[in-house]
Coordinates of C-alpha atoms and ligand atoms in Angstrom, one line a residue:
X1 CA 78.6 217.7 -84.0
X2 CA 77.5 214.4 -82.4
X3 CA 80.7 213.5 -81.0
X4 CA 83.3 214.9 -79.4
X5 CA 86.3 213.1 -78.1
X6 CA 88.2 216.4 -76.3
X7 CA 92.2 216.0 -74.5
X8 CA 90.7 218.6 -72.2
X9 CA 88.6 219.0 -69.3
X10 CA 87.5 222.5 -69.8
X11 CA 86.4 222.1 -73.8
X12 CA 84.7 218.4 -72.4
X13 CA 82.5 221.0 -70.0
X14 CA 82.1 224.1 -72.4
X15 CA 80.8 221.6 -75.4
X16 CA 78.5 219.4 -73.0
X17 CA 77.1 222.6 -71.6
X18 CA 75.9 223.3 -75.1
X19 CA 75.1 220.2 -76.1
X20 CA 72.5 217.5 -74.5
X21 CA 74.9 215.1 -75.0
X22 CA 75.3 211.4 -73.4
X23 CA 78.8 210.7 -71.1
X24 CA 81.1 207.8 -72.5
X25 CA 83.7 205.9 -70.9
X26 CA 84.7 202.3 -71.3
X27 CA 81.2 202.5 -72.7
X28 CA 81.0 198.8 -70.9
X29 CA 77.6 199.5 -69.3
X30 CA 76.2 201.4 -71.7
X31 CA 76.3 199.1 -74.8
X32 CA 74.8 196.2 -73.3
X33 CA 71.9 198.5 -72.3
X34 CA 71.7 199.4 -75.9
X35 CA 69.4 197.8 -78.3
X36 CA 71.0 198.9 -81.7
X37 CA 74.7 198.5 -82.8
X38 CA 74.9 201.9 -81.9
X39 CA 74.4 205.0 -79.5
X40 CA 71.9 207.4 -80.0
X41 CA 72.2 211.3 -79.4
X42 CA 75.3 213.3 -78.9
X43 CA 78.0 211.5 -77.4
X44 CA 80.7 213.4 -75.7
X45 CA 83.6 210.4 -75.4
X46 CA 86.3 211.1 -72.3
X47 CA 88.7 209.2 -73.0
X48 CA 91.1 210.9 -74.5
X49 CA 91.1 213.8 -71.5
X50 CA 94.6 213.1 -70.0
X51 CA 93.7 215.1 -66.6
X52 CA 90.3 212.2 -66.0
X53 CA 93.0 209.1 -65.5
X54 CA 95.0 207.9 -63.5
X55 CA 95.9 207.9 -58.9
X56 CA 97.5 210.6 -57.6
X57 CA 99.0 211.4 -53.7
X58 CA 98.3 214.6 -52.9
X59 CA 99.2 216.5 -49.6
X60 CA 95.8 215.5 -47.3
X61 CA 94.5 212.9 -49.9
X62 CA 94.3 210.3 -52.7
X63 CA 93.0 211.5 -55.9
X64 CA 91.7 209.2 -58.6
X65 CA 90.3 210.6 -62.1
X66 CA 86.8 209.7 -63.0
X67 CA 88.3 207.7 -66.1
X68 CA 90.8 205.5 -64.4
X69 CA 90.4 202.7 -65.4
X70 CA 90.0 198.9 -63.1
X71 CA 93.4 198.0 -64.9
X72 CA 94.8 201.2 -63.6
X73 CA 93.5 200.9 -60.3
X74 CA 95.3 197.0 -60.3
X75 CA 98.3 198.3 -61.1
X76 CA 99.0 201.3 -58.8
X77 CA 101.2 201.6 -55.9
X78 CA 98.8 202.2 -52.9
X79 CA 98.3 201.4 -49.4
X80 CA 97.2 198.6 -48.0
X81 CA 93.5 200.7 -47.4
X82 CA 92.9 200.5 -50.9
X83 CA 93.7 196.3 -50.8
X84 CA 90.1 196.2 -51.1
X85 CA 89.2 198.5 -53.8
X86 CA 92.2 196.4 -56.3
X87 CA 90.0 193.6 -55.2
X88 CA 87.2 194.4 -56.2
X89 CA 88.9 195.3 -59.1
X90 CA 90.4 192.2 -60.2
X91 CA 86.7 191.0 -59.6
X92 CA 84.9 193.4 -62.5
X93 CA 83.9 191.2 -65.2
X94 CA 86.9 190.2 -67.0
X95 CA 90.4 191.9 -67.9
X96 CA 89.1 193.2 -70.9
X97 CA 86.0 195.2 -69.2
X98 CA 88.8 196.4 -66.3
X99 CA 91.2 197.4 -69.0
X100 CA 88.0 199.6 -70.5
X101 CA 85.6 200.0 -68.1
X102 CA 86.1 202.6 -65.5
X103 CA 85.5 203.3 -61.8
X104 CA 83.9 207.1 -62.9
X105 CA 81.5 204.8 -64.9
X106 CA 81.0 202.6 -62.0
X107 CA 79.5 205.1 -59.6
X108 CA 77.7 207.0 -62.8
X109 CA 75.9 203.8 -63.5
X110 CA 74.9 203.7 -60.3
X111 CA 73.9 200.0 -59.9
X112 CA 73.4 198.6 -56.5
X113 CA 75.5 195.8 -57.6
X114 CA 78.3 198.1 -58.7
X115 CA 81.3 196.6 -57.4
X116 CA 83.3 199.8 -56.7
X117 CA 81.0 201.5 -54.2
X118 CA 81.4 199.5 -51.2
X119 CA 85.2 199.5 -50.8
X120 CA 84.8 203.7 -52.0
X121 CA 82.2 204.1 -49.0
X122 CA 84.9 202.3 -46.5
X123 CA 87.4 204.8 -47.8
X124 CA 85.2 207.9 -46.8
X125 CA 85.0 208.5 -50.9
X126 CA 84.1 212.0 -52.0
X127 CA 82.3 212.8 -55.4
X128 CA 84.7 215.5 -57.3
X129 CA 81.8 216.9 -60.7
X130 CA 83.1 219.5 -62.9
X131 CA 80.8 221.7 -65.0
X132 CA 81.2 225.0 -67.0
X133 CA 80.8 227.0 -64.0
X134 CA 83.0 225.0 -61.4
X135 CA 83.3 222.2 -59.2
X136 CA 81.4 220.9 -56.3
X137 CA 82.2 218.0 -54.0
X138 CA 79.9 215.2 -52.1
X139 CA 80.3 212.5 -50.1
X140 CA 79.5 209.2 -52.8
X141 CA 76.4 208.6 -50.4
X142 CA 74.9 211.7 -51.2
X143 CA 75.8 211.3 -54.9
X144 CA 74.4 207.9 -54.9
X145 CA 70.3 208.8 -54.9
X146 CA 69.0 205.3 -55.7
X147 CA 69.2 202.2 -58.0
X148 CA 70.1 204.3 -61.2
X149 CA 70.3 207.5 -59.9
X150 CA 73.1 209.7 -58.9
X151 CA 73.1 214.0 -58.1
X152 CA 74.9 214.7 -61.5
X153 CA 73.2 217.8 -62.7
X154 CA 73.0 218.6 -66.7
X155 CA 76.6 219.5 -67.9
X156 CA 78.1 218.0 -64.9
X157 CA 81.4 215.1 -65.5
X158 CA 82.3 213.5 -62.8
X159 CA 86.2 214.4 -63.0
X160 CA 87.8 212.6 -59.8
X161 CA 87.0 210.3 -56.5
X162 CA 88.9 211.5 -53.5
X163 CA 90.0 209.5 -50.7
X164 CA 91.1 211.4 -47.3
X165 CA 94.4 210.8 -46.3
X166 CA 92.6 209.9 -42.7
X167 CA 90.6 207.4 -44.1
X168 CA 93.6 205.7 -46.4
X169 CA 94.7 204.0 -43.3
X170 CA 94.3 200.2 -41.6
X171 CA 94.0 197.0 -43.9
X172 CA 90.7 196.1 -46.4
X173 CA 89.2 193.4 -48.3
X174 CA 86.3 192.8 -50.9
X175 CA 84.9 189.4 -50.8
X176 CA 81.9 189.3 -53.7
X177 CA 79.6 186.1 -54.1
X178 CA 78.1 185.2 -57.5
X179 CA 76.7 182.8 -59.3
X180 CA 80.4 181.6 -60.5
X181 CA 83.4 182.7 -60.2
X182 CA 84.2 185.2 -63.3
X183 CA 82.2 187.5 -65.1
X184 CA 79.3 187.6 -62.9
X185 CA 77.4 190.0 -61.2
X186 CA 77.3 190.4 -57.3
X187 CA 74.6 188.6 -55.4
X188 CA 76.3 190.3 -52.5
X189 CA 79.3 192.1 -52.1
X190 CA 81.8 193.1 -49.0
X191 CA 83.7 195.8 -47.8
X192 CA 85.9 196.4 -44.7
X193 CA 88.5 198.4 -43.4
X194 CA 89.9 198.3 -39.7
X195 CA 92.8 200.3 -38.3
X196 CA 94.6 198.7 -35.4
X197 CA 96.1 200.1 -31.8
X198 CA 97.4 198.0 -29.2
X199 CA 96.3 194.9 -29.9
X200 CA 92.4 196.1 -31.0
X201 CA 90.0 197.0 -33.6
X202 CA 90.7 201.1 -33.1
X203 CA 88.4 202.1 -36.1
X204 CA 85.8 200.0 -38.4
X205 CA 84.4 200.8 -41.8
X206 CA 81.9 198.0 -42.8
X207 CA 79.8 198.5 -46.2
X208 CA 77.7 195.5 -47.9
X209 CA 76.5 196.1 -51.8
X210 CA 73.7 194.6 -53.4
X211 CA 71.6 193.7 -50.7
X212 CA 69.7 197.3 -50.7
X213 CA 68.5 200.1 -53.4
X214 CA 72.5 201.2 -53.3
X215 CA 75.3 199.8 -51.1
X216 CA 75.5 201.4 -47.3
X217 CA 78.0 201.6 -44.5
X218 CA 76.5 199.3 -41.6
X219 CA 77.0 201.6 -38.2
X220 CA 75.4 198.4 -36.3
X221 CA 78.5 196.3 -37.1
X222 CA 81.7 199.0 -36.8
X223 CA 80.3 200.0 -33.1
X224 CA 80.1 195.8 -32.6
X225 CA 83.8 195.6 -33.8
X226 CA 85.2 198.6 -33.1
X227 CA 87.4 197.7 -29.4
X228 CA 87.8 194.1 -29.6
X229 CA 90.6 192.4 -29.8
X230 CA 92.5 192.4 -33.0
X231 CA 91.9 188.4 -33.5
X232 CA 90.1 186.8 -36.6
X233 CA 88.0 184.6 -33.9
X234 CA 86.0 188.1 -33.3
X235 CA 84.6 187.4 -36.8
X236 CA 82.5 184.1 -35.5
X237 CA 80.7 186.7 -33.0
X238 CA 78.9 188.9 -36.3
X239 CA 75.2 187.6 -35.7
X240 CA 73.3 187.0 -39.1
X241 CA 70.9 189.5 -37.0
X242 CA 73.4 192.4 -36.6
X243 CA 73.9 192.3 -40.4
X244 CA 70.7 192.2 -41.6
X245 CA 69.9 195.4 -39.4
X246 CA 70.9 197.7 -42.3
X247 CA 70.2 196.3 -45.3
X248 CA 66.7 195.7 -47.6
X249 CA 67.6 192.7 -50.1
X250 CA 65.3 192.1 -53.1
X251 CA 64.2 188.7 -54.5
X252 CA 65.3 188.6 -57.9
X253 CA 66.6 186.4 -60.9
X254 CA 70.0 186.3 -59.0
X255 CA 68.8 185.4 -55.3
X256 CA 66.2 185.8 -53.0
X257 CA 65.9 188.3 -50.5
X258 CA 66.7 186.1 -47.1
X259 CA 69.7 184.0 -48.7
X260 CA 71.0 187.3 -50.0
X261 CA 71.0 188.9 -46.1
X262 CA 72.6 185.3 -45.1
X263 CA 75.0 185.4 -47.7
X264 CA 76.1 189.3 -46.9
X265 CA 76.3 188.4 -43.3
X266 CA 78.6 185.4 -44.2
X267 CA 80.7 187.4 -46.4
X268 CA 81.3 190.3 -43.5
X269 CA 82.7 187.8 -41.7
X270 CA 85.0 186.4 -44.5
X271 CA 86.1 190.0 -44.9
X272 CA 87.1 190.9 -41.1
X273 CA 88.8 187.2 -40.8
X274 CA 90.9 188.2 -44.3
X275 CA 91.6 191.6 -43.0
X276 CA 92.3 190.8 -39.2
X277 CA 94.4 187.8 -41.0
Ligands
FAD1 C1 80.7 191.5 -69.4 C2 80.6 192.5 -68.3 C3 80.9 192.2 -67.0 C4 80.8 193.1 -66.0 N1 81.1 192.8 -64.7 C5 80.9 193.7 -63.7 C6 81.3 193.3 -62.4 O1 81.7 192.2 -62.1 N2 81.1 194.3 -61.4 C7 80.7 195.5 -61.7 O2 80.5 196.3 -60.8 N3 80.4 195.9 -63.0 C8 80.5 195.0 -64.0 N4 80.2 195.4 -65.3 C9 79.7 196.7 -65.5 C10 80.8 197.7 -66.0 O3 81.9 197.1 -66.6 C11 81.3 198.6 -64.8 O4 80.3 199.2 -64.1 C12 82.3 199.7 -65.4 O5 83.1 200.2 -64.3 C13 81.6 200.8 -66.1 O6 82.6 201.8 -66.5 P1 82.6 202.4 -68.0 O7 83.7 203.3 -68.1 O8 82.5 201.3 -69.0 O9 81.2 203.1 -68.0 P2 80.3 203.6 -69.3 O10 79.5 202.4 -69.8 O11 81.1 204.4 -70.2 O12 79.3 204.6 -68.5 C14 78.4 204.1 -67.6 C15 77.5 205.3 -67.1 O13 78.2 206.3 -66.4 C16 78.2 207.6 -67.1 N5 79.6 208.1 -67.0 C17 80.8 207.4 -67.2 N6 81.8 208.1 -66.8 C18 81.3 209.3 -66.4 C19 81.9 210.4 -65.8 N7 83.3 210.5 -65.6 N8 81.1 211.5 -65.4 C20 79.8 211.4 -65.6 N9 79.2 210.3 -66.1 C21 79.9 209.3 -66.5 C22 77.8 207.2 -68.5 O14 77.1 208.3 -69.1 C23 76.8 206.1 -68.3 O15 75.6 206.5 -67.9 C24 80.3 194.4 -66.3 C25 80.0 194.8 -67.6 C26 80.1 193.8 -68.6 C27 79.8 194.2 -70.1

């Protein structure tokens, strides 16, 4: 059989344990990188597995399935943590690619421009994969290996992205800068998350995409932050300098490498003015 299209996890991992067969979600990345009108190889489709979508709370965390998709993600009833993940998710492409493409995908794909991964890393995301023999957990910077690279092993699906309930807390934003507004891909990208107590920045969770081989925390930023007042003036203090500490921008078609560290530095402090705001 070439494709498979199971309603359950455990004949999804039993059949792709058999078979060398090629993941498929929204399938919104992996057309594009196709050059014929259709895919090659065994295809084992996961959209259909009821158990891979959709946000639950559970007791000491949030659980989201590895096919839920940006639509879902929109329309959920969540914390004010995850106000930068929905975001980022009204920012994917357009509402037909969040209505198909999914966040499982996102990470899987494993672009340094992938929108999802910044706002996850502020959240303290872990990796949930599911094989025939089990599951194993990682944090998503350990599952992340490089532009096009993640630690999914042969016969491995990742099956769900979960949030500590310690890390759901404070007030995010995602602020993105493209060529245009819609349908674009990131020239740099913006994550934060702060939690306030009496009157200051109590805890800081800063993460800047596309502006290194995959998207990273920046520790340089969260110490600088982390104490001060609770005032969106703090934001004009974030040195161009202190930014650029942590990150490794690329000249490409999209940007070159110095207006890419300006522009990420720019849109940290758009992100802890939005949040503080
Ligand atoms: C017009 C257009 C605009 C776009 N705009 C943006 C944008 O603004 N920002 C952005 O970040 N992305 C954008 N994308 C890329 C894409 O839509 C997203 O990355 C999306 O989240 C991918 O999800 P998917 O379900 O479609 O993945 P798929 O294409 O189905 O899969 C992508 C990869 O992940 C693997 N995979 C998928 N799910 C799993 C799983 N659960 N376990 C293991 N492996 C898995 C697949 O095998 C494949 O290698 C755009 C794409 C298009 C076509």
């Amino acid at each position: 059989m070439d494709y498979f299209r199971p309603t359950d996890l455990k004949d999804a991992v039993d059949w792709l344990a058999d078979n060398d067969a090629r993941i498929a979600a929204g399938c919104t990345d992996i057309y594009p990188a196709e050059a014929g009108p259709s895919l090659g190889g065994a295809v084992l489709d996961i959209t259909a597995i009821a158990g891979l979508r959709g946000i639950s709370e559970e007791a000491d965390h949030w659980r989201l399935g590895g096919a839920t998709t940006w639509t879902d993600i929109i329309r959920a009833d969540l914390p004010p943590a995850f106000d930068g993940l929905k975001q980022a998710a009204r920012e994917v492409g357009s509402v037909q690619i969040q209505n198909a493409g999914t966040i499982g995908g996102n990470i899987c794909n494993a672009s340094p421009a992938a929108d999802g991964v910044p706002c996850l890393l502020t959240l303290d995301a872990e990796i949930e994969v599911t094989s025939k023999t089990g599951r194993r957990r990682l944090a998503l910077d350990e599952f992340l290996l490089g532009p096009r690279e993640t630690a999914l092993k042969p016969g491995e699906i990742l099956s769900a992205i979960v949030i500590p309930k310690s890390a759901a807390s404070g007030h995010s934003a995602f602020v993105k800068l493209g060529a245009r507004k819609y349908l674009v891909i990131s020239i740099a990208m913006v994550a934060v998350r702060l939690t306030e107590a009496g009157g200051k920045i109590e805890t800081a969770a800063v993460a800047v995409g596309a502006c290194s081989a995959k998207a990273q925390r920046n520790a340089d930023v969260e110490r600088e932050l982390i104490g001060q007042p609770w005032d969106a003036e703090l934001a004009a203090e974030i040195s161009d300098e202190l930014v650029a500490s942590s990150l490794n921008p690329i000249t490409d078609t999209r940007a070159e490498a110095g207006y890419r560290s300006h522009a990420a530095a720019e849109l940290v402090r758009r992100a802890v003015r939005a949040v503080v705001a």
